[in-house]
Amino acid sequence: MDLSIVAPVYNEEENVPLLHQAITAAVAPLGLEWEVILVDDGSSDGSLEVLRRLAAEDPAHVRVIELRRNFGQTAAIAAGIDYSCGEVVVLIDADLQNDPADIPMMLEKINAGYDVVSGWRISRQDDLSRRLPSRLANGLISSVTGVHLHDYGCTLKAYRREVITGFKLYGEMHRFIPVYANSVGARIIEMPVRHHPRRFGKAKYGLERTVKVILDLFTVKFLSSYANKPIYLFGGAGIVLIALALLVMLYLFVRRVFFGVPVLGSPFFQMSTMIAILGFQSILMGLIAELLARTYHESQGKPTYTVRAVINLEPQERESVG
Ligand code: UDP
Ligand code: MG
């Protein structure tokens, strides 16, 4: 299988047949082996019946996954990826705001050697109330993670399979897949894509999503930068705190010896002791985190490196458990 297209579906009964048509029109001429995986995320309208019909009409390409209830877009995408088997995985929204006609160009970029092609909705057709927070979030994510993308929120992205397996998706995290991919050494390129206003159905999200995204960013930053060596973060913070405490104590000492100001009367004394204790605690927490990191990597056979290619060697079949 060359290509798997994964679309999460939640109450999109009018959109799904058109999506199927548009995907077929875009992908069929390429002469690839392809599949489209439609994940019903507990829809309460007629989406599931429509999906069943499509699967019956086009059994060679349409796969349907029916989740037991509404788990959210990220979980639906994760299910689709788990069941997919294409060498390239394309994620796309089912509401026709993304345009399947962009897929062939994305595949060209993948063939040119990129591992991630990140769609960028240059003329985004949503309200300012959606575009503005998204702009801020994109800037924040880019500067925190060091992976500079204009549009993390655009679902339409293409991935070479190797760079997305082994990553579990929680919360709103599907938008952070490029960050994970970058941490395993993927080559990433951005590509402007079309974006259309919603014609049928309703948007499922509002502003509260931005808060979740920012919280997820903490996790992602921690996991991508420190999951291997948590002591660098905790221990680093610990050393800074202890150094700060020592400085304050030195100040108190100098004041006592040269100016005769009593140490015990100063609030700086309690402060410095507290900061020192915090510093030690932080280092100890780092050590516990180190134990956890070892359990995480070793119990699951997760290597601490990723290989792009080997020469004169058999590629090693690595278990890609997440
Ligand atoms: N979606 C889903 N589960 C949900 C919410 C949304 O599978 O709980 C799907 C929805 O059907 C659509 C995609 O996720 O295919 C994006 O949803 P929406 O268009 O509401 O988000 P927006 O385009 O506003 O980011
Ligand atoms: Mg949408």
Short mmCIF file of C-alpha atoms and ligand atoms in Angstrom, two decimals:
data_model
loop_
_atom_site.label_atom_id
_atom_site.label_comp_id
_atom_site.label_asym_id
_atom_site.label_seq_id
_atom_site.Cartn_x
_atom_site.Cartn_y
_atom_site.Cartn_z
CA MET A 1 0.00 0.00 0.00
CA ASP A 2 1.44 3.37 -1.04
CA LEU A 3 -0.96 5.87 0.44
CA SER A 4 -3.41 6.00 3.35
CA ILE A 5 -5.66 9.01 3.72
CA VAL A 6 -7.12 9.36 7.21
CA ALA A 7 -10.15 11.56 7.93
CA PRO A 8 -11.94 11.97 11.28
CA VAL A 9 -15.70 12.24 10.88
CA TYR A 10 -18.04 13.75 13.45
CA ASN A 11 -21.49 14.70 12.17
CA GLU A 12 -20.45 15.33 8.58
CA GLU A 13 -23.16 13.41 6.70
CA GLU A 14 -23.41 15.85 3.78
CA ASN A 15 -19.65 16.28 3.49
CA VAL A 16 -18.42 12.70 3.47
CA PRO A 17 -19.72 11.63 0.04
CA LEU A 18 -18.26 14.77 -1.52
CA LEU A 19 -14.99 14.13 0.31
CA HIS A 20 -14.84 10.62 -1.08
CA GLN A 21 -15.49 11.93 -4.58
CA ALA A 22 -12.86 14.64 -4.30
CA ILE A 23 -10.25 12.24 -2.90
CA THR A 24 -10.94 9.72 -5.66
CA ALA A 25 -10.69 12.43 -8.32
CA ALA A 26 -7.38 13.61 -6.92
CA VAL A 27 -5.69 10.30 -6.17
CA ALA A 28 -7.00 7.74 -8.66
CA PRO A 29 -5.11 9.23 -11.67
CA LEU A 30 -1.79 8.79 -9.84
CA GLY A 31 -1.83 5.02 -10.31
CA LEU A 32 -0.99 4.28 -6.70
CA GLU A 33 -2.28 1.68 -4.31
CA TRP A 34 -4.32 3.78 -1.93
CA GLU A 35 -6.96 3.64 0.78
CA VAL A 36 -9.06 6.20 2.59
CA ILE A 37 -9.79 5.50 6.25
CA LEU A 38 -12.89 7.26 7.51
CA VAL A 39 -13.15 7.22 11.29
CA ASP A 40 -16.63 7.81 12.67
CA ASP A 41 -16.10 9.57 15.97
CA GLY A 42 -19.47 8.72 17.53
CA SER A 43 -21.53 10.86 15.13
CA SER A 44 -25.14 11.43 16.11
CA ASP A 45 -26.38 12.27 12.60
CA GLY A 46 -26.49 9.92 9.62
CA SER A 47 -22.71 9.93 9.04
CA LEU A 48 -22.24 6.30 9.96
CA GLU A 49 -24.87 5.09 7.46
CA VAL A 50 -23.23 7.20 4.78
CA LEU A 51 -19.83 5.70 5.64
CA ARG A 52 -21.26 2.17 5.47
CA ARG A 53 -22.73 2.94 2.07
CA LEU A 54 -19.45 4.33 0.75
CA ALA A 55 -17.59 1.26 2.03
CA ALA A 56 -20.03 -0.99 0.20
CA GLU A 57 -19.80 1.03 -3.02
CA ASP A 58 -16.01 1.30 -3.08
CA PRO A 59 -14.67 -1.66 -1.07
CA ALA A 60 -11.28 -1.49 -2.78
CA HIS A 61 -10.46 1.88 -1.23
CA VAL A 62 -12.82 2.87 1.56
CA ARG A 63 -12.19 1.60 5.09
CA VAL A 64 -14.42 2.60 7.96
CA ILE A 65 -13.68 2.61 11.68
CA GLU A 66 -16.59 3.11 14.04
CA LEU A 67 -15.60 4.43 17.45
CA ARG A 68 -17.95 3.57 20.33
CA ARG A 69 -18.52 7.18 21.32
CA ASN A 70 -17.20 10.65 20.60
CA PHE A 71 -13.53 10.59 21.60
CA GLY A 72 -12.46 13.78 19.83
CA GLN A 73 -10.62 14.59 16.64
CA THR A 74 -7.16 13.59 17.91
CA ALA A 75 -8.29 10.16 19.11
CA ALA A 76 -10.13 9.56 15.84
CA ILE A 77 -6.99 10.44 13.90
CA ALA A 78 -4.92 8.13 16.12
CA ALA A 79 -7.32 5.24 15.42
CA GLY A 80 -7.08 5.90 11.69
CA ILE A 81 -3.28 5.93 11.77
CA ASP A 82 -3.19 2.71 13.81
CA TYR A 83 -5.29 0.88 11.23
CA SER A 84 -3.61 2.38 8.17
CA CYS A 85 -0.93 0.58 6.24
CA GLY A 86 0.22 3.04 3.58
CA GLU A 87 3.86 4.06 3.34
CA VAL A 88 2.63 7.64 3.26
CA VAL A 89 -0.12 8.79 5.60
CA VAL A 90 -2.13 11.90 4.74
CA LEU A 91 -4.37 13.45 7.39
CA ILE A 92 -7.30 15.55 6.24
CA ASP A 93 -10.46 17.02 7.79
CA ALA A 94 -13.71 15.49 6.59
CA ASP A 95 -15.54 18.81 6.38
CA LEU A 96 -14.16 19.77 2.94
CA GLN A 97 -12.40 22.83 4.36
CA ASN A 98 -9.19 21.11 3.26
CA ASP A 99 -9.03 20.30 -0.44
CA PRO A 100 -8.00 16.78 -1.49
CA ALA A 101 -6.80 18.30 -4.77
CA ASP A 102 -3.68 19.36 -2.83
CA ILE A 103 -2.70 15.77 -2.06
CA PRO A 104 -0.84 14.97 -5.32
CA MET A 105 1.48 17.94 -4.82
CA MET A 106 2.16 16.84 -1.26
CA LEU A 107 3.08 13.38 -2.52
CA GLU A 108 5.50 14.97 -4.98
CA LYS A 109 7.29 16.63 -2.09
CA ILE A 110 7.44 13.34 -0.21
CA ASN A 111 8.92 11.69 -3.30
CA ALA A 112 11.44 14.50 -3.46
CA GLY A 113 12.77 13.27 -0.11
CA TYR A 114 10.77 15.09 2.55
CA ASP A 115 9.30 13.13 5.45
CA VAL A 116 6.66 15.67 6.46
CA VAL A 117 4.70 18.01 4.21
CA SER A 118 2.85 20.49 6.38
CA GLY A 119 -0.19 22.18 4.87
CA TRP A 120 -0.44 25.93 5.41
CA ARG A 121 -3.81 27.61 4.93
CA ILE A 122 -2.55 30.84 3.39
CA SER A 123 -6.02 32.30 2.86
CA ARG A 124 -7.84 30.74 5.74
CA GLN A 125 -11.63 30.89 5.54
CA ASP A 126 -12.52 31.20 9.21
CA ASP A 127 -13.53 34.14 11.43
CA LEU A 128 -10.95 36.48 12.86
CA SER A 129 -11.88 35.11 16.31
CA ARG A 130 -10.41 31.79 15.17
CA ARG A 131 -7.54 33.12 13.09
CA LEU A 132 -6.07 35.44 15.71
CA PRO A 133 -5.62 32.94 18.59
CA SER A 134 -4.35 30.45 16.05
CA ARG A 135 -1.71 32.94 14.87
CA LEU A 136 -0.53 33.49 18.42
CA ALA A 137 -0.49 29.76 19.12
CA ASN A 138 1.53 29.08 15.97
CA GLY A 139 4.10 31.69 16.93
CA LEU A 140 4.35 30.35 20.45
CA ILE A 141 4.66 26.72 19.39
CA SER A 142 7.27 27.62 16.78
CA SER A 143 9.46 29.52 19.21
CA VAL A 144 9.14 27.00 22.06
CA THR A 145 9.74 23.90 19.97
CA GLY A 146 12.12 25.39 17.42
CA VAL A 147 10.07 23.83 14.62
CA HIS A 148 8.94 26.86 12.64
CA LEU A 149 5.61 26.25 10.95
CA HIS A 150 2.97 28.82 10.06
CA ASP A 151 0.00 26.55 10.52
CA TYR A 152 0.12 23.81 13.11
CA GLY A 153 -3.69 23.73 13.18
CA CYS A 154 -4.08 22.71 9.55
CA THR A 155 -4.99 19.03 9.58
CA LEU A 156 -3.97 18.50 5.97
CA LYS A 157 -0.44 17.17 6.26
CA ALA A 158 1.43 14.25 4.71
CA TYR A 159 3.82 12.00 6.60
CA ARG A 160 6.16 9.22 5.72
CA ARG A 161 5.08 6.40 8.00
CA GLU A 162 8.42 5.90 9.78
CA VAL A 163 8.33 9.35 11.32
CA ILE A 164 4.94 9.01 12.98
CA THR A 165 4.88 5.52 14.41
CA GLY A 166 5.95 5.27 18.01
CA PHE A 167 4.18 8.48 18.98
CA LYS A 168 1.01 8.28 21.04
CA LEU A 169 -1.55 11.01 20.55
CA TYR A 170 -3.29 12.46 23.58
CA GLY A 171 -5.53 15.50 24.08
CA GLU A 172 -5.28 17.91 21.15
CA MET A 173 -1.92 16.57 20.14
CA HIS A 174 -2.36 15.66 16.51
CA ARG A 175 -1.17 19.17 15.68
CA PHE A 176 2.14 18.40 17.35
CA ILE A 177 3.01 15.43 15.18
CA PRO A 178 5.50 17.58 13.18
CA VAL A 179 7.34 18.38 16.44
CA TYR A 180 7.65 14.70 17.23
CA ALA A 181 8.68 13.96 13.66
CA ASN A 182 11.34 16.66 13.92
CA SER A 183 12.67 15.08 17.11
CA VAL A 184 13.25 11.80 15.29
CA GLY A 185 15.03 13.64 12.49
CA ALA A 186 12.36 14.12 9.84
CA ARG A 187 12.87 16.51 6.94
CA ILE A 188 9.96 18.94 7.06
CA ILE A 189 8.64 21.29 4.41
CA GLU A 190 5.66 23.63 4.39
CA MET A 191 3.27 23.81 1.49
CA PRO A 192 0.51 26.39 0.94
CA VAL A 193 -2.84 24.63 0.61
CA ARG A 194 -6.33 25.74 -0.32
CA HIS A 195 -8.94 26.31 2.34
CA HIS A 196 -12.68 26.61 1.89
CA PRO A 197 -15.47 27.86 4.12
CA ARG A 198 -17.62 25.15 5.64
CA ARG A 199 -20.59 24.45 3.38
CA PHE A 200 -22.42 21.84 5.46
CA GLY A 201 -22.50 21.07 9.16
CA LYS A 202 -21.06 23.09 12.05
CA ALA A 203 -17.55 23.76 13.34
CA LYS A 204 -17.06 21.72 16.50
CA TYR A 205 -14.64 23.92 18.36
CA GLY A 206 -14.37 27.34 19.91
CA LEU A 207 -11.78 29.29 21.81
CA GLU A 208 -11.32 26.78 24.64
CA ARG A 209 -9.21 24.71 22.33
CA THR A 210 -6.41 27.30 22.40
CA VAL A 211 -6.01 26.76 26.15
CA LYS A 212 -5.73 23.00 25.69
CA VAL A 213 -3.23 23.49 22.91
CA ILE A 214 -1.02 25.68 25.10
CA LEU A 215 -1.12 23.13 27.93
CA ASP A 216 -0.26 20.35 25.49
CA LEU A 217 2.70 22.45 24.40
CA PHE A 218 4.30 22.01 27.84
CA THR A 219 4.05 18.24 27.54
CA VAL A 220 5.33 18.20 24.00
CA LYS A 221 8.28 20.45 24.79
CA PHE A 222 9.19 18.30 27.78
CA LEU A 223 8.81 15.02 25.91
CA SER A 224 10.65 16.13 22.81
CA SER A 225 13.54 17.86 24.58
CA TYR A 226 13.95 16.07 27.90
CA ALA A 227 12.25 12.65 27.81
CA ASN A 228 15.68 11.06 27.33
CA LYS A 229 17.49 13.11 29.96
CA PRO A 230 15.00 14.59 32.44
CA ILE A 231 17.82 15.28 34.90
CA TYR A 232 19.07 18.01 32.58
CA LEU A 233 15.85 19.92 33.16
CA PHE A 234 15.25 19.17 36.85
CA GLY A 235 18.91 19.10 37.77
CA GLY A 236 19.52 22.30 35.83
CA ALA A 237 16.71 24.05 37.69
CA GLY A 238 18.05 22.59 40.96
CA ILE A 239 21.55 23.91 40.39
CA VAL A 240 20.26 27.36 39.49
CA LEU A 241 18.14 27.45 42.66
CA ILE A 242 20.97 26.29 44.89
CA ALA A 243 23.33 28.82 43.35
CA LEU A 244 20.77 31.53 43.98
CA ALA A 245 20.41 30.44 47.62
CA LEU A 246 24.19 30.49 48.06
CA LEU A 247 24.36 34.00 46.63
CA VAL A 248 21.74 35.27 49.06
CA MET A 249 23.51 33.56 51.95
CA LEU A 250 26.78 35.13 50.89
CA TYR A 251 25.09 38.51 50.89
CA LEU A 252 23.77 37.88 54.41
CA PHE A 253 27.20 36.71 55.54
CA VAL A 254 28.97 39.78 54.16
CA ARG A 255 26.37 42.04 55.74
CA ARG A 256 26.80 40.32 59.11
CA VAL A 257 30.59 40.38 59.13
CA PHE A 258 31.24 43.85 57.76
CA PHE A 259 28.17 45.80 58.79
CA GLY A 260 26.99 43.88 61.83
CA VAL A 261 23.44 43.33 60.53
CA PRO A 262 21.98 40.19 62.23
CA VAL A 263 21.30 37.31 59.85
CA LEU A 264 18.30 35.82 61.66
CA GLY A 265 16.24 39.00 61.53
CA SER A 266 16.30 39.18 57.73
CA PRO A 267 13.56 37.62 55.56
CA PHE A 268 16.35 36.77 53.10
CA PHE A 269 17.49 34.08 55.50
CA GLN A 270 14.24 32.08 55.34
CA MET A 271 14.07 32.75 51.63
CA SER A 272 17.51 31.39 50.91
CA THR A 273 16.90 28.25 52.98
CA MET A 274 13.66 27.61 51.14
CA ILE A 275 15.24 28.12 47.75
CA ALA A 276 18.07 25.75 48.67
CA ILE A 277 15.60 23.05 49.74
CA LEU A 278 13.63 23.51 46.52
CA GLY A 279 16.86 23.13 44.58
CA PHE A 280 17.74 19.83 46.27
CA GLN A 281 14.18 18.58 45.79
CA SER A 282 14.34 19.42 42.12
CA ILE A 283 17.55 17.42 41.68
CA LEU A 284 16.03 14.45 43.50
CA MET A 285 12.93 14.66 41.32
CA GLY A 286 15.21 14.66 38.30
CA LEU A 287 16.76 11.41 39.50
CA ILE A 288 13.35 9.80 39.86
CA ALA A 289 12.46 11.04 36.39
CA GLU A 290 15.68 9.41 35.12
CA LEU A 291 14.49 6.07 36.50
CA LEU A 292 11.12 6.58 34.79
CA ALA A 293 12.81 7.48 31.51
CA ARG A 294 14.81 4.26 31.64
CA THR A 295 11.69 2.21 32.33
CA TYR A 296 9.96 4.00 29.46
CA HIS A 297 12.67 3.29 26.92
CA GLU A 298 13.77 -0.14 28.03
CA SER A 299 10.42 -1.76 28.81
CA GLN A 300 9.21 -0.85 25.35
CA GLY A 301 12.39 -1.51 23.40
CA LYS A 302 12.43 2.14 22.33
CA PRO A 303 15.86 3.04 20.96
CA THR A 304 17.27 6.43 21.84
CA TYR A 305 18.14 7.08 18.19
CA THR A 306 16.50 6.76 14.79
CA VAL A 307 18.14 5.56 11.59
CA ARG A 308 17.41 7.00 8.15
CA ALA A 309 19.29 4.41 6.12
CA VAL A 310 22.10 1.85 6.38
CA ILE A 311 24.76 0.78 3.88
CA ASN A 312 25.98 -2.82 3.56
CA LEU A 313 23.78 -3.75 6.50
CA GLU A 314 20.43 -5.44 6.86
CA PRO A 315 17.84 -2.90 8.06
CA GLN A 316 17.05 -3.90 11.61
CA GLU A 317 13.39 -4.60 12.30
CA ARG A 318 12.73 -2.34 15.25
CA GLU A 319 9.53 -2.81 17.14
CA SER A 320 7.69 0.44 16.84
CA VAL A 321 5.56 0.30 19.93
CA GLY A 322 4.38 3.60 21.26
N1 UDP B 1 -14.05 15.98 14.48
C1 UDP B 1 -14.05 14.72 15.09
N2 UDP B 1 -14.41 14.62 16.39
C2 UDP B 1 -14.76 15.72 17.15
C3 UDP B 1 -14.72 16.98 16.52
C4 UDP B 1 -14.37 17.08 15.19
O1 UDP B 1 -13.73 13.73 14.45
O2 UDP B 1 -15.08 15.55 18.32
C5 UDP B 1 -13.67 16.09 13.06
C6 UDP B 1 -14.67 16.84 12.20
O3 UDP B 1 -15.66 15.97 11.69
C7 UDP B 1 -13.80 17.39 11.09
C8 UDP B 1 -12.48 17.63 11.80
O4 UDP B 1 -12.50 16.86 12.99
O5 UDP B 1 -13.57 16.43 10.08
C9 UDP B 1 -12.27 19.12 12.14
O6 UDP B 1 -13.38 19.61 12.85
P1 UDP B 1 -13.90 21.10 12.67
O7 UDP B 1 -14.09 21.39 11.23
O8 UDP B 1 -15.04 21.30 13.58
O9 UDP B 1 -12.64 21.91 13.22
P2 UDP B 1 -12.00 23.23 12.59
O10 UDP B 1 -11.98 23.08 11.09
O11 UDP B 1 -12.89 24.29 13.04
O12 UDP B 1 -10.63 23.24 13.19
MG MG B 2 -13.28 22.58 9.78
#
